[in-house]
Coordinates of C-alpha atoms in Angstrom, one line a residue:
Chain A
X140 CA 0.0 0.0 0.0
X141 CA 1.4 3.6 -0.9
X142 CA 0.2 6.7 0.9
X143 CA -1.4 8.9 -1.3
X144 CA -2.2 12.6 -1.6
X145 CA -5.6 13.4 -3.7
X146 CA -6.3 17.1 -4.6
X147 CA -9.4 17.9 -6.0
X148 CA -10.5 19.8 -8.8
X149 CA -12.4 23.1 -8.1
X150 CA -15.7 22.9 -7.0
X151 CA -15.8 19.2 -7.0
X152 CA -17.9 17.9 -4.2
X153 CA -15.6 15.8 -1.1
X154 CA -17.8 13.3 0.5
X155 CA -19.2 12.3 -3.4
X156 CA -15.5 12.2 -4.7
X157 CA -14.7 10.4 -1.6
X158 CA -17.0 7.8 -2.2
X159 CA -16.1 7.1 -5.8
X160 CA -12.6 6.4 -4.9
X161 CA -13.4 4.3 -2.1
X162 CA -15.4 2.1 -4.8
X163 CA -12.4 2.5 -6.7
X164 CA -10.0 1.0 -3.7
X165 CA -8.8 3.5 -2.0
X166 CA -8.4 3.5 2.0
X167 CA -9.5 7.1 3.1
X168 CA -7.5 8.7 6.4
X169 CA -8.0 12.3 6.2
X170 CA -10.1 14.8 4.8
X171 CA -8.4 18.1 4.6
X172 CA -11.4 20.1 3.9
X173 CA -9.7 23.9 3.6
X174 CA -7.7 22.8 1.6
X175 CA -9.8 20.3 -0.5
X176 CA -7.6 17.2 0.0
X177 CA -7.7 13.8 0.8
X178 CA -5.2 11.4 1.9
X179 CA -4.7 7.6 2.6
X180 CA -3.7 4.4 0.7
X181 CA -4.1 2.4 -2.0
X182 CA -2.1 -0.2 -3.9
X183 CA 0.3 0.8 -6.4
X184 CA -1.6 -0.4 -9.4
X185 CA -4.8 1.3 -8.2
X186 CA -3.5 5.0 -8.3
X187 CA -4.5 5.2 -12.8
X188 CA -7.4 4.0 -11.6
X189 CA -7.9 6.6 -8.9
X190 CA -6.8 9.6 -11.1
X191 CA -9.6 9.4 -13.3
X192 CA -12.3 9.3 -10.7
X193 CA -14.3 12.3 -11.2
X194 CA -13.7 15.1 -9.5
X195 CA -10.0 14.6 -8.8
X196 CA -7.2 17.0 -9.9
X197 CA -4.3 15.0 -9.4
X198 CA -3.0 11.9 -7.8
X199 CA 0.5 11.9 -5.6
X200 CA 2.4 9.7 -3.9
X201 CA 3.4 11.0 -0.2
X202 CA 6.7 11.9 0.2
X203 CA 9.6 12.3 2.8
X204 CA 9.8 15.5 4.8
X205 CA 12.3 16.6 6.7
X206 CA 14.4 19.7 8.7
X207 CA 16.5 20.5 6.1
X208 CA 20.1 19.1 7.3
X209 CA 22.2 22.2 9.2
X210 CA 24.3 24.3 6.9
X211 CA 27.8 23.7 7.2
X212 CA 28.5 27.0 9.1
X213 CA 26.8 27.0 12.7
X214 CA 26.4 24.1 14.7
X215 CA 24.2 24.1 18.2
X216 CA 26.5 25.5 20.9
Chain B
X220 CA 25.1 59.1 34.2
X221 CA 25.9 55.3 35.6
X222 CA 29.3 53.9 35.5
X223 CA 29.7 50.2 34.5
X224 CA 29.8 49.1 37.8
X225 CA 28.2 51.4 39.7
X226 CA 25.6 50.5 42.5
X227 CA 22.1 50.7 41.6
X228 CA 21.1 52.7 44.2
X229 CA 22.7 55.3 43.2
X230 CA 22.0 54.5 39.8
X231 CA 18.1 55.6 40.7
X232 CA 19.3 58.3 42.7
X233 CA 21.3 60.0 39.6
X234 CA 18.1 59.5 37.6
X235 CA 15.4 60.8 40.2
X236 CA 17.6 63.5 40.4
X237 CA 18.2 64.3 37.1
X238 CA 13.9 63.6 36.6
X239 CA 14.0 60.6 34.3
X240 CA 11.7 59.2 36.9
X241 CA 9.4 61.9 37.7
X242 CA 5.6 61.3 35.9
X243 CA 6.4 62.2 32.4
X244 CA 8.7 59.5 32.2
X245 CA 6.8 56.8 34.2
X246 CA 5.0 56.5 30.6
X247 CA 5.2 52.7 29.7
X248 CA 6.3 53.4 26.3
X249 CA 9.1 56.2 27.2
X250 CA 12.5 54.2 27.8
X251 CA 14.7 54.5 31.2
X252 CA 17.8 54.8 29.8
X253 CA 20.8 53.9 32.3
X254 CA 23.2 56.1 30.3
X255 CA 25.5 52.7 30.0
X256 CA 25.4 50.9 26.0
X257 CA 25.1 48.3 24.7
X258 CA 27.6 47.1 21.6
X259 CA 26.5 44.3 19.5
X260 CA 29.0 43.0 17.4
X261 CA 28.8 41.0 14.5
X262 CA 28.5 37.2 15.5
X263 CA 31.6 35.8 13.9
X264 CA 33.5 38.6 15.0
X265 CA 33.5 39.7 18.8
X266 CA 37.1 39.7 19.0
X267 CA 37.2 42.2 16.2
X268 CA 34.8 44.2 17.3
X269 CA 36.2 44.2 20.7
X270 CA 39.6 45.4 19.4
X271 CA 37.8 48.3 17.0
X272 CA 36.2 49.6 20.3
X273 CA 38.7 49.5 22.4
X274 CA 40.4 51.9 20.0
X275 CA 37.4 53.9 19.6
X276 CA 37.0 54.9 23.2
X277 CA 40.8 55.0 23.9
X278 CA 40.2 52.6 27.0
X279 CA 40.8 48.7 27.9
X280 CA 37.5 46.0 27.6
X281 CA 37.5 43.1 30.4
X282 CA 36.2 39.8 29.0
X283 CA 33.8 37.4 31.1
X284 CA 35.6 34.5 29.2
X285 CA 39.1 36.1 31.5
X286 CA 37.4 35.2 34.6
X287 CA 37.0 31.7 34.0
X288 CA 35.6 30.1 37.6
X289 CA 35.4 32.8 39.3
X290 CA 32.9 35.5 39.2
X291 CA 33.5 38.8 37.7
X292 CA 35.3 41.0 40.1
X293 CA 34.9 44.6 40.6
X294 CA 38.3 44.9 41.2
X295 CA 39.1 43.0 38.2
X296 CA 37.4 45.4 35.7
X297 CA 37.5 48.9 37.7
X298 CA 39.5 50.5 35.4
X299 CA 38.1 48.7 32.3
X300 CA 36.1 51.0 29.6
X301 CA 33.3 48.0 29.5
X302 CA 32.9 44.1 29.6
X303 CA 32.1 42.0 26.9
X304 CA 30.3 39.0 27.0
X305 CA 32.3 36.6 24.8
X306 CA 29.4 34.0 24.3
X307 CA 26.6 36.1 23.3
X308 CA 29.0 39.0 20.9
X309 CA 27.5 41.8 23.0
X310 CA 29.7 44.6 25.2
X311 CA 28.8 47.2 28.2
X312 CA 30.1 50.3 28.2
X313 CA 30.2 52.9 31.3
X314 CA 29.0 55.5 30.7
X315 CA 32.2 57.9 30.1
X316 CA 33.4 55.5 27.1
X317 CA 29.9 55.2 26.0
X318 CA 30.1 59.0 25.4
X319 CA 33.7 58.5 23.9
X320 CA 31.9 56.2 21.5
X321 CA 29.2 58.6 20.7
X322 CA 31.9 61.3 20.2
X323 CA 34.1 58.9 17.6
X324 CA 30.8 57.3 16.1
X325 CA 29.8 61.1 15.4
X326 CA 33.2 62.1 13.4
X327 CA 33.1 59.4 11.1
X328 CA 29.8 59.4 10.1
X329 CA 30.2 60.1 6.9
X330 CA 32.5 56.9 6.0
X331 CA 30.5 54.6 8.5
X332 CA 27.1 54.2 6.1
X333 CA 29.2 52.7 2.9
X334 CA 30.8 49.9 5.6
X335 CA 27.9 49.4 7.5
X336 CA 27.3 45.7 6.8
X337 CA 31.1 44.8 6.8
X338 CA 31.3 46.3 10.3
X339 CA 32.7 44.2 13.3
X340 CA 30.0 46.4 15.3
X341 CA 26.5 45.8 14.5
X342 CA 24.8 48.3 16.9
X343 CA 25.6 50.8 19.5
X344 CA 22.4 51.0 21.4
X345 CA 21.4 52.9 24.8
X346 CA 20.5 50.3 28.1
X347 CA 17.1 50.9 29.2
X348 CA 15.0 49.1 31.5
X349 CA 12.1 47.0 30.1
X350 CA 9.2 46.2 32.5
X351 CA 6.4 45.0 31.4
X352 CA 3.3 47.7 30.5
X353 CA 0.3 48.9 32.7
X354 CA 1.7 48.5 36.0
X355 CA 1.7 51.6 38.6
X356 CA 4.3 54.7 38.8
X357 CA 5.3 52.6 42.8
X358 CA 5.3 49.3 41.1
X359 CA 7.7 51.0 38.8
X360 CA 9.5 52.1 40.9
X361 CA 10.2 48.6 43.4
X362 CA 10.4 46.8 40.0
X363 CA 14.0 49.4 38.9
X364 CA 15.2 48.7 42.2
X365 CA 14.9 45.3 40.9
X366 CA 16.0 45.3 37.9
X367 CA 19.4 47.2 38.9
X368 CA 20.1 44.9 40.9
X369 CA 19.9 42.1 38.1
X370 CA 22.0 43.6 36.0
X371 CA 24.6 44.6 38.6
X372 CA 24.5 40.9 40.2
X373 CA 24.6 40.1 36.0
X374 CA 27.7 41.7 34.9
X375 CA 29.5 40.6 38.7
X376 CA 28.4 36.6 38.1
X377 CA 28.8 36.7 34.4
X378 CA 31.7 35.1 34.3
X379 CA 30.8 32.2 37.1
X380 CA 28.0 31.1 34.4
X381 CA 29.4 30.3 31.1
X382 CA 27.2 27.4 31.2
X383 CA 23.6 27.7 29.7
X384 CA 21.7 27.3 32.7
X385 CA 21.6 30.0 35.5
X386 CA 22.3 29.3 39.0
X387 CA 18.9 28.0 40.7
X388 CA 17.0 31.5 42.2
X389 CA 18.4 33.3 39.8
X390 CA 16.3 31.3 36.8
X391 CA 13.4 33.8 36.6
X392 CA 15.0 37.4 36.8
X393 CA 13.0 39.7 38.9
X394 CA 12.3 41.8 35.7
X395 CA 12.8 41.8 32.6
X396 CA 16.2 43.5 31.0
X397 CA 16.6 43.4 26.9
X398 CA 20.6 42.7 26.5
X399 CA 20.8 44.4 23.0
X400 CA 19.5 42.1 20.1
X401 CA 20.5 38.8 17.8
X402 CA 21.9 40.2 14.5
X403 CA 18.8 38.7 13.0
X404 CA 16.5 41.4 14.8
X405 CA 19.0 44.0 13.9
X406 CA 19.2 43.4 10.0
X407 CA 15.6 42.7 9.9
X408 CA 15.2 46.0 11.9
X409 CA 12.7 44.3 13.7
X410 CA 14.3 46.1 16.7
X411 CA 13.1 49.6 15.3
X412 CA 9.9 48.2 14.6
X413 CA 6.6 50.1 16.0
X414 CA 4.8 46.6 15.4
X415 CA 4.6 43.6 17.3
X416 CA 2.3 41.4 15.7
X417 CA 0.1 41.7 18.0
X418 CA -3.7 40.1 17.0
X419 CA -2.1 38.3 13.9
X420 CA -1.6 34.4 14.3
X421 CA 1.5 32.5 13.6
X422 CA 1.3 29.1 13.1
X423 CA 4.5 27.4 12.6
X424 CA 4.2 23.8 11.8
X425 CA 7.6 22.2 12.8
X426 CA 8.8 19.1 15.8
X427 CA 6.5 21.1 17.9
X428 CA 7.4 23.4 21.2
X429 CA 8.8 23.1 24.7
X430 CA 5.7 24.3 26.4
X431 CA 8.2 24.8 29.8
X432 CA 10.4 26.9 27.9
X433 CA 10.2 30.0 30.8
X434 CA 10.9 32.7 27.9
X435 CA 7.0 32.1 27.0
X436 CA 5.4 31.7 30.3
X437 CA 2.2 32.9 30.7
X438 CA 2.0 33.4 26.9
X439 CA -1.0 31.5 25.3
X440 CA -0.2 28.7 23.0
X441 CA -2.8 26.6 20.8
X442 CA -1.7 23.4 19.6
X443 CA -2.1 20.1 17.8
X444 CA 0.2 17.3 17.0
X445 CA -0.2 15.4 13.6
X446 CA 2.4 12.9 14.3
X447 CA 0.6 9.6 15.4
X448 CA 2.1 8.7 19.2
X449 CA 3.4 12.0 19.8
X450 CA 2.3 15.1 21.3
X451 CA 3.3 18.3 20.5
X452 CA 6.3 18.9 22.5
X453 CA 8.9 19.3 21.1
X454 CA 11.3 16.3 21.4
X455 CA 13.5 17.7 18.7
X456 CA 14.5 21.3 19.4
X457 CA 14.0 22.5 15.9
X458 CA 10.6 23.9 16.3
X459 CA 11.4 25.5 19.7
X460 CA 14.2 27.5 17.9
X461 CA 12.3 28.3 15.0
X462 CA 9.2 29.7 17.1
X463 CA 11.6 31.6 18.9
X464 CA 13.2 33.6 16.2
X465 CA 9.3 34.0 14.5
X466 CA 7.4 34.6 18.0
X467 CA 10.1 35.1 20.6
X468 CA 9.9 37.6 23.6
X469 CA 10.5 41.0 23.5
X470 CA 12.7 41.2 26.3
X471 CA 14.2 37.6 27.7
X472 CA 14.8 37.7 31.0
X473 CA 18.3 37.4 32.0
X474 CA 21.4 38.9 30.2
X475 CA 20.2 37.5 27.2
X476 CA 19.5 39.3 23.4
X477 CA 16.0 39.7 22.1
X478 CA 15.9 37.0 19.4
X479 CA 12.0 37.1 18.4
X480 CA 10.3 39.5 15.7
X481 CA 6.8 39.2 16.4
X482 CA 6.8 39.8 20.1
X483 CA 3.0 39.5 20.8
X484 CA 1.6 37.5 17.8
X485 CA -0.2 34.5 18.9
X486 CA 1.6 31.0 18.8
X487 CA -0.4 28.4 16.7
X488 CA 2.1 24.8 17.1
X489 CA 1.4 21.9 14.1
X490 CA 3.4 19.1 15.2
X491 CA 4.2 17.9 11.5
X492 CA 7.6 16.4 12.3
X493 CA 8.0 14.0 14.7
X494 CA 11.0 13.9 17.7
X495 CA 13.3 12.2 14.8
X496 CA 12.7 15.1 12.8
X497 CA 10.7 13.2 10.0
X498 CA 7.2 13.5 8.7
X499 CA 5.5 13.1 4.9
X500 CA 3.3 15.2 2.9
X501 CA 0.6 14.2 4.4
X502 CA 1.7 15.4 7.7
X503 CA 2.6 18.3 6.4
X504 CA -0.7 19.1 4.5
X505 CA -2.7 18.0 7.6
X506 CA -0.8 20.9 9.5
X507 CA -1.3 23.2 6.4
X508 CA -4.9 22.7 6.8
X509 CA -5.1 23.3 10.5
X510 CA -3.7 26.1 10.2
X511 CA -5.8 27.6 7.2
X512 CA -8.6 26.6 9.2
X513 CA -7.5 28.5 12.2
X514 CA -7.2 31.3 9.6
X515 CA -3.6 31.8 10.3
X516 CA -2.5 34.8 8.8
X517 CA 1.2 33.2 8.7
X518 CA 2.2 29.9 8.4
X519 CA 6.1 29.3 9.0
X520 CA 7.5 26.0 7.5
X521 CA 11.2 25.5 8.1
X522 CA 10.9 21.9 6.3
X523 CA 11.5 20.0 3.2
X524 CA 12.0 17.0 0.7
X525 CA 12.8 16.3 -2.7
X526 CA 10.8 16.7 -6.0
X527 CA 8.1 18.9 -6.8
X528 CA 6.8 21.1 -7.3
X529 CA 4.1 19.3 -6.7
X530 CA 0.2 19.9 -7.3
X531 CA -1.1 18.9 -3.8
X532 CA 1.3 21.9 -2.3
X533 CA 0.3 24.2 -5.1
X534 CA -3.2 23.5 -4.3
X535 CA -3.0 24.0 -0.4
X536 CA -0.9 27.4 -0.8
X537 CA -3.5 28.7 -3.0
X538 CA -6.4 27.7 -0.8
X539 CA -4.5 29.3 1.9
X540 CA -3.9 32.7 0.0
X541 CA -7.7 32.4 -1.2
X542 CA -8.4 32.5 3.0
X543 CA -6.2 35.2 3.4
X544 CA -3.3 33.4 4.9
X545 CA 1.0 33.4 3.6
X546 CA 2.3 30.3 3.7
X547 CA 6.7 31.1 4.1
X548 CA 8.8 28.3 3.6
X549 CA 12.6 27.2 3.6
X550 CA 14.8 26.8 0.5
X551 CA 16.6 23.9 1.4
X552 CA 20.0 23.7 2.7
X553 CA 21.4 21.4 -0.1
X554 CA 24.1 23.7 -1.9
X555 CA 27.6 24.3 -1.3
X556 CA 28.3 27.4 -2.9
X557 CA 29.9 28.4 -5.3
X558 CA 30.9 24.9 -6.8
X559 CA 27.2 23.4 -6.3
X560 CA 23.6 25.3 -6.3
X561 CA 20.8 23.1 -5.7
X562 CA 17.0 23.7 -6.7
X563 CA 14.6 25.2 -3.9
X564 CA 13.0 22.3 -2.4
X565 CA 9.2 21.4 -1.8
X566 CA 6.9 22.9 -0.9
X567 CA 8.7 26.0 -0.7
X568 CA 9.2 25.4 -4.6
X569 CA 5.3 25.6 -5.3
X570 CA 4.6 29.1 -6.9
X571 CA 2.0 30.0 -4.4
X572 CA 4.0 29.5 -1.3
X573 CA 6.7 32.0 -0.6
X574 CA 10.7 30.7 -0.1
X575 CA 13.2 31.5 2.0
X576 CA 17.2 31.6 1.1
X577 CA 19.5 32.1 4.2
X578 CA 22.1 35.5 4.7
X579 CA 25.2 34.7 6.6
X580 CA 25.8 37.8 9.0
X581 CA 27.9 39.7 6.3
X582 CA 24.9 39.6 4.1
X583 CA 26.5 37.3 1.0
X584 CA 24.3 34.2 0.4
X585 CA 24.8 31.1 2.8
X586 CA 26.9 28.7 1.1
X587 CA 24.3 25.7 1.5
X588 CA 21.4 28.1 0.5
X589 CA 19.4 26.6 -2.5
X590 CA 18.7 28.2 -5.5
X591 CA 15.7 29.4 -8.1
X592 CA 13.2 30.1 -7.2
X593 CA 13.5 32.4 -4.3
X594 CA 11.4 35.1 -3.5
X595 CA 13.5 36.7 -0.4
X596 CA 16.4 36.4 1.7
X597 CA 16.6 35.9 6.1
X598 CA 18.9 35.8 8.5
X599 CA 20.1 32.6 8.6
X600 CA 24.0 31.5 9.8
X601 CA 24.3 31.3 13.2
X602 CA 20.9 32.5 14.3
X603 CA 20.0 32.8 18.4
X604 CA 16.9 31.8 19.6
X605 CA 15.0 29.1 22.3
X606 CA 15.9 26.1 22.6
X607 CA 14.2 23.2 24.3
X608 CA 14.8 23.0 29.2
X609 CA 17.6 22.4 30.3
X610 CA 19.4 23.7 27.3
X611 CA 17.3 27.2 27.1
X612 CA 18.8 28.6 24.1
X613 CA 21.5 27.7 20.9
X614 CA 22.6 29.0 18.0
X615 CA 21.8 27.1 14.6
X616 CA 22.3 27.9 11.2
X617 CA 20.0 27.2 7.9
X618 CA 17.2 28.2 5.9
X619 CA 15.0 26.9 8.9
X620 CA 16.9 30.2 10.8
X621 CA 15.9 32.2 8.2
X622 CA 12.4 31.2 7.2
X623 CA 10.5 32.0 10.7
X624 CA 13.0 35.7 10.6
X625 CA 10.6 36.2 7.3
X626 CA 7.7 35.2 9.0
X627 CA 7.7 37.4 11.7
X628 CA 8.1 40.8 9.5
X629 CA 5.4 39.3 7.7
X630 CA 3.2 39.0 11.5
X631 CA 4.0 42.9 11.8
X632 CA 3.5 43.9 8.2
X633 CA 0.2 42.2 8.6
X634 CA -1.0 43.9 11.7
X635 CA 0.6 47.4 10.7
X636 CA -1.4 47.3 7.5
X637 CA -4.4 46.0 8.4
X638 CA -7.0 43.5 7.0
X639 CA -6.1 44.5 3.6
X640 CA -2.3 43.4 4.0
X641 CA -3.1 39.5 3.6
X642 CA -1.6 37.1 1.7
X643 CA -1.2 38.1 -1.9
X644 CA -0.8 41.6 -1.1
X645 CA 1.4 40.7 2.2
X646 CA 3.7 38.4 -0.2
X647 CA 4.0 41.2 -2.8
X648 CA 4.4 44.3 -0.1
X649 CA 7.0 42.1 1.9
X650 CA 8.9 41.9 -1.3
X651 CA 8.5 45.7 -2.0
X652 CA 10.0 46.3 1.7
X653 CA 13.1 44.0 1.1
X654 CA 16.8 45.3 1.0
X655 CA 18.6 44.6 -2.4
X656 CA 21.4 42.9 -2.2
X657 CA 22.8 43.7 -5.6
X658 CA 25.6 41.2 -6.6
X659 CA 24.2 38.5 -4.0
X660 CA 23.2 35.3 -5.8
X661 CA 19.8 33.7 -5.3
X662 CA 18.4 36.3 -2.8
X663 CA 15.0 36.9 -4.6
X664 CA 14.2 40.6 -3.7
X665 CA 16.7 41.1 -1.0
X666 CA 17.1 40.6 2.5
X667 CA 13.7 41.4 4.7
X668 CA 12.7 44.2 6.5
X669 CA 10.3 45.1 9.5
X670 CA 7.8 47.6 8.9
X671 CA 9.2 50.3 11.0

């Protein structure tokens, strides 16, 4: 299972869109509503399926965030 | 006019005298000055600075770092122009150098404003008294007998305390007393600054905070961790450092700098990276849309990964801009200038999210600073602010350092100009307000100012 990041497209009603992609296999977590997202998980070969659900702008996997490492010219004292 | 070690009784007695204290200047917003000042050098070079001012006022500087183990000794510095205090770049001066200062500051004027930013000496600054508004002309006046007596006990123990922590009893200050300010407030100008982001919220989304941290008791603080298992404090020390520099007291207590531009903004804390100092997009945008929904007017994201720009960030940084919120994020550290500049990384690379590159304190462009695209420039090399009990404080360096410096001008742009001054039109006026930095690589418009 991937984590995935849905944004939808303008307008596009959630709870509707929501529904289709659970149909289409996807396992829903969160529903960002200001800012008209949805994340959760689905396998792999499900997210071309999920992209052209109605109502959905794009598809993305979720990726690593971190602190960006120190610059080389401080260090904690 | 007080000398640099003399007794604070007499200190108040000079100033009643001379009617500094009488009711005209018992206003809460009219500065006590001591007549002593405050020199701020530039991080990296105390000992320069040190050497310049000693020349300037024609007199000899004692160094805490000389009295290592024992406490500073009046006898030791009696004849000494000032003291320096080697671990925080900052110098005292009595008042007859101070004047000395004044006097050679004055006469070279004319050649000082060309060499300004390559100047050992950041700031020359008057030491007032800070106490904390609305309180009455006799609290006032129990509180300077305080507060004399904190710096006086301040300059003898300096040099007892190198370490971090302060002796137990001595961990609260009786009152607050500003010790100059991080070279961060000064290039901002946030210093100078009539604002204090007061009714604007913050929300920086980050490891979380150290809600013990005593530089924001009795401040309010909302919250809310997006990390599964963990709460909001901060187990890291990242996001204590970088809500310091964007939120951070006015005047810590203690002989320490003010590090914090937007004195009196309220604190929102997203907990988007966990005590590792890891998290995923879907953290991040789950912080993102607490804070929207709070209607943050900032949102400070010292934080990134790889890719992108990426169509889920886009998204959230225009649904935050259509809500009247700025979402200011970090370059990236990746680069090692000049031989290698690396792209600005995500989110801070989505067009409607605004990026942060990193100054060192001479103003050229951090060596690890990313590139295009970059929309403005913060302090960011070797950057003071809190840091997560026992520790209290450190200094770091990054784009993180620089981001939440950003942030905070934004906080008093905002509430200087109103409900009008919001995200699109914040993003464009901060830009407007920057310092060029002609010659500087990857700066964007320059390095950020504070709405004076």
């Amino acid at each position: 299972m991937t984590e995935l990041i849905i944004t939808l497209a303008p307008g596009a009603d959630r709870k509707g869109v929501a529904e289709r992609l659970k149909a289409a296999g996807f396992r829903l977590e969160q529903e960002l509503e200001a800012l008209a997202m949805l994340t959760g998980h689905a396998d792999p070969e499900a997210v071309a399926r999920l992209g052209a659900v109605e109502g959905v702008a794009a598809v993305e996997e979720s990726q690593p965030v971190r602190i960006p490492p120190e610059g080389p010219q401080g260090g904690a004292r | 006019m007080a000398d640099l070690m003399q007794n604070p009784d007499s200190i108040i007695a000079d100033l009643l005298e001379a009617g500094a204290l009488d009711a005209a200047a018992l206003d809460p917003g009219a500065p006590i000055e001591t007549g002593r000042r405050i020199v701020t050098f530039r991080e990296d070079a105390a000992r320069e600075g040190a050497a310049a001012l000693e020349a300037m006022v024609a007199g000899k500087l004692a160094h805490s770092g000389d009295f290592s183990g024992h406490a500073v000794e009046e006898a030791g510095i009696a004849d000494a122009a000032g003291l320096v205090f080697d671990e925080i770049s900052v110098a005292v001066l009595g008042a007859e150098a101070g004047a000395a200062l004044a006097e050679a500051m004055m006469a070279s004027a004319g050649a000082a404003d060309d060499s300004a930013s390559d100047s050992a000496i950041l700031a020359v600054e008057p030491e007032v008294l800070v106490f904390p508004a609305g309180i009455s002309a006799d609290e006032f006046l129990r509180g300077f007998a305080a507060a004399s007596t904190a710096i006086r006990d301040g300059l003898v123990g300096r040099g007892a305390e190198i370490s971090p922590a302060p002796p137990p009893g001595e961990d609260r200050a009786p009152d607050a007393l500003a010790v100059g300010n991080t070279w961060g407030i000064l290039a901002t100008g946030a210093h100078a600054s009539r604002f204090s982001g007061a009714g604007i919220k913050v929300a920086v989304l980050d490891t979380g905070f150290d809600f013990r941290h005593p530089d924001f008791a009795g401040r309010p603080i909302a919250h809310s961790s997006f990390i599964a298992g963990e709460t909001a404090q901060d187990g890291h020390g990242h996001g204590t450092h970088c809500t310091g520099t964007a939120c951070g007291p006015r005047a810590p207590a203690g002989m320490i700098p003010r590090y914090g531009v937007a004195f009196a903004s309220q604190i929102f804390i997203g907990k988007v990276l966990s005590n590792g100092g890891g998290g995923t997009t879907a953290t991040v945008l789950a912080g993102m849309n607490w804070a929207v929904a709070n209607r943050c007017e900032v949102i400070s994201l010292s934080l990134g990964g790889g890719g992108g720009p990426y169509v889920a960030y886009t998204a959230a940084g225009d649904a935050a801009l259509r809500r009247g919120c700025l979402m200011i994020a970090a370059a990236g550290n990746d680069s090692r200038r000049p031989a290698v500049v690396r792209p600005c990384s995500a989110p801070a690379n989505s067009p409607t999210i605004m990026s942060v590159a990193a100054l060192e304190p001479n103003l050229t462009t951090a060596p690890y600073s990313n590139g295009p695209p970059i929309d403005i420039a913060g302090p960011g090399s070797s950057v003071f602010s809190s840091y997560p009990m026992p520790r209290r404080h450190a200094t770091l360096s990054g784009t993180s350092m620089a981001t939440p410096h950003v942030s905070g001008c934004a906080a008093l742009l905002a509430q200087a100009g109103g409900p009008g001054m919001r995200a699109g039109t914040l993003r464009a006026r901060l830009r407007a307000m920057a310092r060029p930095l002609p010659g500087r690589p990857d700066v964007g418009a320059g390095l950020v100012q504070a709405v004076p």
